Structure formats: C-alpha cells, structure tokens
Amino acid sequence: MQKKYNISGKRIWVAGHKGMVGSAVLRQLENNDCHVITADRQELDLLDKQSVKNFINAKRPQVTILCAAKVGGIHANNSYPVDFLRNNMEIQNNVITACADYGTERLVFLGSSCIYPKFAPQPILETALLTGSLEPTNEWYAIAKIAGIKLCQAYRKQYGKSFISVMPTNLYGPNDNFDLQTSHVLPALLHKIHRAKIEQSSHIQLWGTGEPKREFMHVDDLASAIVFLCEQYDEDEVINVGVGEDVSIANLAHTIAQIVGWKGDLIYDTDKPDGTPRKLMDSTRLQALGWKHSISLHEGIKQTYEWFKNNHQNK
C-alpha cells in the first residue's frame, strides 16, 4: 500500500508517553526510523498554556500524538466531574492550538468510545456522534473529548490542518491503572480477582448486573493502529478503532478468574449502575484501509496479568 504520509525521519512528539497508550505508542515507534520527542510532567505541564507553546516552539514536532488525558472509570468520573471536564479541555486546547501555531504537519487526537450516545445503534458507526444523549456517568469526559474532536475539525476547516481524531474502544494492557477506586472495568476486575486469589476469598462483589457488554482492545493493537492511521488517514470524520467483538462483564470476569486461577463466586451488586448497556464499535472503515487487530482477548489478558504481577506494587 502506498503511504499517504511517511513518518520515517520525522520528529514525533508523544504527549503522555508514560501512560498506558503513550508507552504503547513508544514501543510501536521503536520499529520506525523516526525521532521521538517526550517530556514528563516535571519538564512540561500540559495544563500550562505558555509552557506548552514554548515547548512546541523549541522542539518543532512534525507529528504530535496526543495521548495525554485525565482518565478513569465510572466511580472516578462520577466523583470528579470538574477535573474530567476542565483538565482534559485545557490539555487538548493547549496542545492542539500550539501545534497549529508552530507548523505541526500531523496531529493524532485520541478520543474515546464514550463520545457516542448511550443508546447508539450497535455496532456504533462514526456517524452516531452527537445524535443522542450521552451516558450520564461519564458525560464530563465525553464532552471534553467531543470538544477536542471539534477543535481538530475546526483547524482542518479554517486552516487546512491535517489533524485527525481516532476513537479507540475500551483499552487494557501494560501500564494500565489498576487502582480499585479509579480504574476501568477490566483492570479493576483483574486486580480484584488477583487479590481474592491471594487472600483465598470465597467470593467477590462486582458492580451492576454483569449483563452489559463491552469491547476490549489490547493497547499494543491501538498503538499499531495509531501509527497506521497517521500514515494512511487524513480525513475530517472521526475513525473508530476496535476489534469487532464484545463480551458481557460476567463472561469477562469468568475469563479473568480462569486466567488468574481463582475459583470463587461472583456476586453482583445490582444497586450499583451498569453504565451503557452495550458499546461495540463499528471499525469497518479502518479495516477497509487494511488494518486489523492481532491480539486476542484471552491472550491479551494473560499478558496483562503477567505484567501486573511483575510490576504492580500493591499486589
């Protein structure tokens, strides 16, 4: 396939390189002949508009992959709505604007599947954006991400900037957040079931009914898609990145229990919210470009569990 944009030899800034997605992008870029630019929080505060401008003016990245964001699960989104709305908008506004001002050739903005309406037809097409009400438990994060998408589209419309927006499905993998209070469902389940095994618990309690379905993608697959799209995709519309399959939370929990080696009972707290009943992405546009995921859910969870045991301090 003829590349529309070749990242070989380019200066590429991975914003948020220490997070789950950013670190996966770094691993992916090791296979490419490019110059990677990074800055940790001590070097660069992405909430500081002037600092971001100074950094981009000095480094002049030709490509920016914006992975930095404040993220969390249902509990975190419900508890800290101001943080999720304001911090994410400030980060993306600072980065996208400075990249536009200082000549960045390509920018990849990472959104989330939560941008789509709560009751969007399944699987979710990109055209579902802004066609219905959001899931209330994470609308603050979703609204911030939608604003970022619209800012990228505005820069494309007004200034012809090649800024694209990528919508990944639910992610997991190395460097995920495994905190039981703030993490997403898969790492939270993995951590909780691992603790149940260590403590020899006979049962664990899970939020909701276990009936909602979710799609999960290993973060290394997303990183592969990001680099692919950076070279192959240059359009105004958002593009979904998913695996095309979903699983109920109950089945996910059983799979994790099998991989961890815990044989206790799962008890569901039906007084807690389920969130969106189903969230499966339609990724046919991405697949038509020639990309497909390579890591199965079972294999991905096995790899992630090994990473968790080797790296997580609060075992």
CSV table of C-alpha atoms in Angstrom, one decimal:
chain,number,residue,atom,x,y,z
A,1,MET,CA,0.0,0.0,0.0
A,2,GLN,CA,1.3,3.5,-0.9
A,3,LYS,CA,1.7,5.6,2.2
A,4,LYS,CA,0.0,8.9,2.1
A,5,TYR,CA,2.3,10.3,4.8
A,6,ASN,CA,5.6,8.7,5.7
A,7,ILE,CA,6.7,9.1,9.4
A,8,SER,CA,10.2,7.9,8.6
A,9,GLY,CA,12.7,10.6,9.7
A,10,LYS,CA,10.0,12.7,11.3
A,11,ARG,CA,10.2,14.4,14.7
A,12,ILE,CA,7.3,12.8,16.6
A,13,TRP,CA,6.1,14.1,20.0
A,14,VAL,CA,4.2,11.5,22.0
A,15,ALA,CA,2.3,13.6,24.6
A,16,GLY,CA,1.6,11.5,27.7
A,17,HIS,CA,4.3,9.0,26.9
A,18,LYS,CA,4.3,7.4,30.4
A,19,GLY,CA,0.6,6.4,30.3
A,20,MET,CA,-0.8,3.2,29.0
A,21,VAL,CA,-1.4,4.4,25.5
A,22,GLY,CA,1.6,6.7,25.2
A,23,SER,CA,4.0,4.0,26.4
A,24,ALA,CA,2.5,1.6,23.8
A,25,VAL,CA,3.0,4.1,21.1
A,26,LEU,CA,6.6,4.5,22.1
A,27,ARG,CA,7.0,0.7,21.8
A,28,GLN,CA,5.4,0.8,18.4
A,29,LEU,CA,7.6,3.7,17.2
A,30,GLU,CA,10.8,1.7,18.1
A,31,ASN,CA,10.1,-0.2,14.8
A,32,ASN,CA,10.2,3.0,12.8
A,33,ASP,CA,13.0,5.3,11.7
A,34,CYS,CA,11.9,8.5,13.4
A,35,HIS,CA,13.0,10.9,16.1
A,36,VAL,CA,10.7,10.6,19.2
A,37,ILE,CA,10.2,13.6,21.5
A,38,THR,CA,9.0,13.1,25.0
A,39,ALA,CA,8.6,15.3,28.2
A,40,ASP,CA,7.5,14.1,31.6
A,41,ARG,CA,5.4,16.2,34.0
A,42,GLN,CA,8.4,17.7,35.7
A,43,GLU,CA,9.6,19.1,32.3
A,44,LEU,CA,6.2,20.1,30.9
A,45,ASP,CA,2.9,20.9,32.5
A,46,LEU,CA,0.3,20.4,29.8
A,47,LEU,CA,-2.2,22.5,31.8
A,48,ASP,CA,0.2,25.5,31.4
A,49,LYS,CA,-0.6,27.1,28.1
A,50,GLN,CA,2.6,29.2,27.8
A,51,SER,CA,4.8,26.2,28.8
A,52,VAL,CA,3.2,24.1,26.0
A,53,LYS,CA,3.7,26.9,23.5
A,54,ASN,CA,7.4,27.3,24.5
A,55,PHE,CA,8.0,23.5,24.3
A,56,ILE,CA,6.5,23.1,20.9
A,57,ASN,CA,8.2,26.2,19.6
A,58,ALA,CA,11.6,24.8,20.8
A,59,LYS,CA,11.0,21.2,19.7
A,60,ARG,CA,9.0,21.8,16.5
A,61,PRO,CA,7.5,18.3,16.2
A,62,GLN,CA,6.3,17.4,12.7
A,63,VAL,CA,3.9,14.8,14.2
A,64,THR,CA,2.1,15.0,17.5
A,65,ILE,CA,0.3,12.0,19.0
A,66,LEU,CA,-1.9,13.4,21.8
A,67,CYS,CA,-2.2,10.5,24.3
A,68,ALA,CA,-2.3,12.7,27.5
A,69,ALA,CA,-5.6,12.9,29.3
A,70,LYS,CA,-7.2,12.5,32.7
A,71,VAL,CA,-9.0,9.1,32.5
A,72,GLY,CA,-10.9,6.9,34.9
A,73,GLY,CA,-13.8,4.6,35.3
A,74,ILE,CA,-17.5,5.2,36.4
A,75,HIS,CA,-16.6,5.9,40.0
A,76,ALA,CA,-13.9,8.4,39.2
A,77,ASN,CA,-16.0,10.2,36.5
A,78,ASN,CA,-18.9,10.5,38.9
A,79,SER,CA,-16.8,11.8,41.8
A,80,TYR,CA,-14.6,14.3,39.9
A,81,PRO,CA,-16.7,15.9,37.1
A,82,VAL,CA,-14.8,19.2,37.2
A,83,ASP,CA,-11.4,17.5,36.9
A,84,PHE,CA,-12.5,15.4,34.0
A,85,LEU,CA,-14.1,18.2,32.0
A,86,ARG,CA,-11.8,21.1,32.7
A,87,ASN,CA,-8.4,19.3,32.8
A,88,ASN,CA,-9.0,17.4,29.6
A,89,MET,CA,-10.2,20.5,27.7
A,90,GLU,CA,-7.3,22.6,28.9
A,91,ILE,CA,-4.7,19.9,27.9
A,92,GLN,CA,-6.1,19.4,24.4
A,93,ASN,CA,-6.7,23.1,23.8
A,94,ASN,CA,-3.2,23.9,24.7
A,95,VAL,CA,-1.6,21.1,22.7
A,96,ILE,CA,-3.8,21.4,19.6
A,97,THR,CA,-3.6,25.2,19.4
A,98,ALA,CA,0.2,25.3,19.8
A,99,CYS,CA,0.7,22.5,17.3
A,100,ALA,CA,-1.4,24.5,14.8
A,101,ASP,CA,0.5,27.7,15.5
A,102,TYR,CA,4.0,26.2,15.1
A,103,GLY,CA,3.6,24.1,12.0
A,104,THR,CA,3.0,20.6,13.2
A,105,GLU,CA,2.2,18.6,10.0
A,106,ARG,CA,0.1,15.8,11.5
A,107,LEU,CA,-1.7,15.5,14.8
A,108,VAL,CA,-3.5,12.4,16.1
A,109,PHE,CA,-6.1,13.2,18.7
A,110,LEU,CA,-7.3,10.3,20.8
A,111,GLY,CA,-10.9,10.3,21.8
A,112,SER,CA,-13.0,7.5,23.4
A,113,SER,CA,-15.9,5.3,22.6
A,114,CYS,CA,-17.8,7.2,25.3
A,115,ILE,CA,-18.3,10.1,23.0
A,116,TYR,CA,-21.2,8.3,21.4
A,117,PRO,CA,-24.8,8.4,22.6
A,118,LYS,CA,-25.7,6.0,25.4
A,119,PHE,CA,-28.3,4.2,23.2
A,120,ALA,CA,-26.5,4.5,19.8
A,121,PRO,CA,-27.4,1.7,17.4
A,122,GLN,CA,-24.9,-1.2,17.7
A,123,PRO,CA,-22.3,-1.6,16.4
A,124,ILE,CA,-21.6,2.1,16.6
A,125,LEU,CA,-20.8,4.0,13.4
A,126,GLU,CA,-18.8,7.1,13.4
A,127,THR,CA,-21.8,9.0,12.1
A,128,ALA,CA,-23.6,8.4,15.5
A,129,LEU,CA,-21.6,11.2,17.1
A,130,LEU,CA,-23.9,13.9,18.5
A,131,THR,CA,-27.1,12.1,17.6
A,132,GLY,CA,-28.3,11.4,21.1
A,133,SER,CA,-27.8,11.8,24.8
A,134,LEU,CA,-24.5,10.7,26.5
A,135,GLU,CA,-24.1,8.1,29.3
A,136,PRO,CA,-24.5,10.3,32.4
A,137,THR,CA,-21.8,8.5,34.4
A,138,ASN,CA,-19.0,9.7,32.1
A,139,GLU,CA,-20.5,12.7,30.2
A,140,TRP,CA,-17.9,15.1,31.6
A,141,TYR,CA,-15.0,13.2,30.0
A,142,ALA,CA,-17.1,12.6,26.8
A,143,ILE,CA,-17.9,16.3,26.4
A,144,ALA,CA,-14.3,17.2,26.7
A,145,LYS,CA,-13.3,14.7,24.1
A,146,ILE,CA,-16.0,15.9,21.7
A,147,ALA,CA,-14.7,19.4,22.1
A,148,GLY,CA,-11.3,18.1,21.1
A,149,ILE,CA,-12.7,16.4,18.1
A,150,LYS,CA,-14.4,19.6,17.1
A,151,LEU,CA,-11.3,21.7,17.6
A,152,CYS,CA,-9.3,19.4,15.3
A,153,GLN,CA,-12.1,19.6,12.7
A,154,ALA,CA,-12.2,23.4,13.1
A,155,TYR,CA,-8.5,23.7,12.4
A,156,ARG,CA,-8.9,21.5,9.4
A,157,LYS,CA,-11.8,23.6,8.1
A,158,GLN,CA,-10.3,27.0,8.7
A,159,TYR,CA,-6.6,26.4,8.3
A,160,GLY,CA,-6.3,23.1,6.3
A,161,LYS,CA,-4.5,21.3,9.1
A,162,SER,CA,-4.1,17.5,8.9
A,163,PHE,CA,-5.4,16.8,12.3
A,164,ILE,CA,-7.3,13.6,12.8
A,165,SER,CA,-9.4,12.1,15.6
A,166,VAL,CA,-9.1,8.4,16.5
A,167,MET,CA,-11.8,6.8,18.6
A,168,PRO,CA,-10.5,3.7,20.4
A,169,THR,CA,-12.7,1.1,22.1
A,170,ASN,CA,-12.1,0.1,25.8
A,171,LEU,CA,-8.4,-0.5,26.3
A,172,TYR,CA,-6.2,-2.6,28.6
A,173,GLY,CA,-2.6,-3.7,28.8
A,174,PRO,CA,0.7,-2.8,30.4
A,175,ASN,CA,0.8,0.5,32.4
A,176,ASP,CA,-3.0,0.5,32.9
A,177,ASN,CA,-4.5,1.9,36.0
A,178,PHE,CA,-5.2,-0.9,38.4
A,179,ASP,CA,-6.5,1.2,41.3
A,180,LEU,CA,-9.7,-0.3,42.5
A,181,GLN,CA,-11.3,3.1,43.1
A,182,THR,CA,-10.5,4.9,39.8
A,183,SER,CA,-9.7,2.2,37.2
A,184,HIS,CA,-11.8,0.9,34.3
A,185,VAL,CA,-13.6,-2.4,34.5
A,186,LEU,CA,-11.0,-4.9,33.1
A,187,PRO,CA,-8.0,-3.8,35.2
A,188,ALA,CA,-10.3,-3.4,38.2
A,189,LEU,CA,-11.6,-7.0,37.8
A,190,LEU,CA,-8.1,-8.3,37.3
A,191,HIS,CA,-6.8,-6.6,40.4
A,192,LYS,CA,-9.9,-7.6,42.5
A,193,ILE,CA,-9.8,-11.3,41.4
A,194,HIS,CA,-6.0,-11.5,41.9
A,195,ARG,CA,-6.5,-10.2,45.5
A,196,ALA,CA,-9.2,-12.7,46.0
A,197,LYS,CA,-6.8,-15.5,45.0
A,198,ILE,CA,-4.0,-14.2,47.2
A,199,GLU,CA,-6.4,-13.8,50.2
A,200,GLN,CA,-8.2,-17.1,49.4
A,201,SER,CA,-11.6,-15.3,49.4
A,202,SER,CA,-14.6,-17.5,48.6
A,203,HIS,CA,-16.4,-14.7,46.7
A,204,ILE,CA,-16.1,-11.1,45.4
A,205,GLN,CA,-18.7,-8.5,44.8
A,206,LEU,CA,-19.0,-6.7,41.4
A,207,TRP,CA,-20.8,-3.5,40.4
A,208,GLY,CA,-24.1,-3.9,38.5
A,209,THR,CA,-25.7,-6.9,36.9
A,210,GLY,CA,-22.9,-8.3,34.8
A,211,GLU,CA,-25.1,-8.1,31.8
A,212,PRO,CA,-23.7,-5.0,29.9
A,213,LYS,CA,-21.4,-5.9,27.0
A,214,ARG,CA,-18.1,-4.2,26.3
A,215,GLU,CA,-15.5,-4.5,23.6
A,216,PHE,CA,-11.8,-4.6,24.7
A,217,MET,CA,-8.7,-4.0,22.7
A,218,HIS,CA,-5.1,-4.5,23.8
A,219,VAL,CA,-3.2,-1.2,23.9
A,220,ASP,CA,-0.5,-2.5,21.6
A,221,ASP,CA,-3.1,-3.1,18.9
A,222,LEU,CA,-4.2,0.5,19.4
A,223,ALA,CA,-0.7,1.8,19.1
A,224,SER,CA,-0.3,-0.1,15.8
A,225,ALA,CA,-3.5,1.4,14.5
A,226,ILE,CA,-2.4,4.9,15.5
A,227,VAL,CA,0.8,4.7,13.5
A,228,PHE,CA,-1.0,3.2,10.6
A,229,LEU,CA,-3.6,5.9,10.6
A,230,CYS,CA,-1.0,8.6,10.9
A,231,GLU,CA,0.4,7.5,7.6
A,232,GLN,CA,-2.8,6.3,5.8
A,233,TYR,CA,-5.7,8.5,7.0
A,234,ASP,CA,-6.3,12.2,6.5
A,235,GLU,CA,-10.0,13.0,6.8
A,236,ASP,CA,-12.3,15.2,8.8
A,237,GLU,CA,-14.5,12.5,10.2
A,238,VAL,CA,-13.5,10.6,13.3
A,239,ILE,CA,-12.4,7.0,12.8
A,240,ASN,CA,-13.2,4.0,15.1
A,241,VAL,CA,-10.5,1.6,16.3
A,242,GLY,CA,-11.9,-1.7,17.7
A,243,VAL,CA,-11.8,-5.4,17.4
A,244,GLY,CA,-15.4,-6.0,16.2
A,245,GLU,CA,-16.4,-8.3,19.1
A,246,ASP,CA,-17.8,-7.7,22.6
A,247,VAL,CA,-18.2,-9.7,25.8
A,248,SER,CA,-20.5,-9.4,28.8
A,249,ILE,CA,-19.0,-8.2,32.1
A,250,ALA,CA,-20.0,-11.5,33.6
A,251,ASN,CA,-18.1,-13.5,31.0
A,252,LEU,CA,-15.2,-11.2,31.2
A,253,ALA,CA,-15.0,-11.8,35.0
A,254,HIS,CA,-15.2,-15.6,34.4
A,255,THR,CA,-12.4,-15.4,31.8
A,256,ILE,CA,-10.2,-13.4,34.2
A,257,ALA,CA,-10.9,-15.7,37.0
A,258,GLN,CA,-9.8,-18.7,34.8
A,259,ILE,CA,-6.6,-16.9,33.8
A,260,VAL,CA,-5.8,-15.9,37.4
A,261,GLY,CA,-6.6,-19.3,38.7
A,262,TRP,CA,-9.3,-18.3,41.2
A,263,LYS,CA,-12.4,-20.5,41.6
A,264,GLY,CA,-14.6,-18.4,43.9
A,265,ASP,CA,-18.1,-17.0,43.4
A,266,LEU,CA,-19.0,-13.7,41.7
A,267,ILE,CA,-21.8,-11.7,43.4
A,268,TYR,CA,-23.4,-8.8,41.6
A,269,ASP,CA,-24.4,-5.6,43.5
A,270,THR,CA,-27.4,-4.7,41.4
A,271,ASP,CA,-27.9,-1.4,43.3
A,272,LYS,CA,-24.8,-0.1,41.5
A,273,PRO,CA,-25.0,1.4,38.0
A,274,ASP,CA,-24.3,-0.7,34.9
A,275,GLY,CA,-23.4,2.2,32.7
A,276,THR,CA,-24.1,1.9,28.9
A,277,PRO,CA,-25.9,-1.4,28.2
A,278,ARG,CA,-23.7,-2.2,25.2
A,279,LYS,CA,-20.8,-0.4,23.4
A,280,LEU,CA,-19.5,-2.1,20.3
A,281,MET,CA,-17.6,-0.1,17.8
A,282,ASP,CA,-18.1,-0.5,14.0
A,283,SER,CA,-14.5,-0.4,12.7
A,284,THR,CA,-15.2,-1.4,9.1
A,285,ARG,CA,-13.7,1.9,7.8
A,286,LEU,CA,-10.4,1.2,9.5
A,287,GLN,CA,-10.4,-2.5,8.3
A,288,ALA,CA,-11.1,-1.3,4.7
A,289,LEU,CA,-7.9,0.7,4.9
A,290,GLY,CA,-6.0,-2.6,5.6
A,291,TRP,CA,-5.6,-2.7,9.3
A,292,LYS,CA,-6.8,-5.4,11.8
A,293,HIS,CA,-6.0,-6.2,15.4
A,294,SER,CA,-3.7,-9.1,16.2
A,295,ILE,CA,-4.1,-9.8,20.0
A,296,SER,CA,-7.0,-12.0,21.2
A,297,LEU,CA,-8.8,-11.0,24.4
A,298,HIS,CA,-7.7,-14.2,26.2
A,299,GLU,CA,-4.0,-13.8,25.2
A,300,GLY,CA,-4.1,-10.1,25.9
A,301,ILE,CA,-5.4,-10.7,29.5
A,302,LYS,CA,-2.8,-13.3,30.1
A,303,GLN,CA,0.0,-10.9,29.0
A,304,THR,CA,-1.5,-8.1,31.1
A,305,TYR,CA,-1.8,-10.3,34.2
A,306,GLU,CA,1.9,-11.3,33.9
A,307,TRP,CA,2.8,-7.6,33.6
A,308,PHE,CA,0.6,-6.8,36.6
A,309,LYS,CA,2.2,-9.4,38.8
A,310,ASN,CA,5.7,-8.3,37.8
A,311,ASN,CA,5.1,-4.5,38.1
A,312,HIS,CA,2.2,-3.6,40.3
A,313,GLN,CA,3.3,-2.6,43.8
A,314,ASN,CA,0.0,-3.1,45.6
A,315,LYS,CA,-0.4,-6.7,44.9
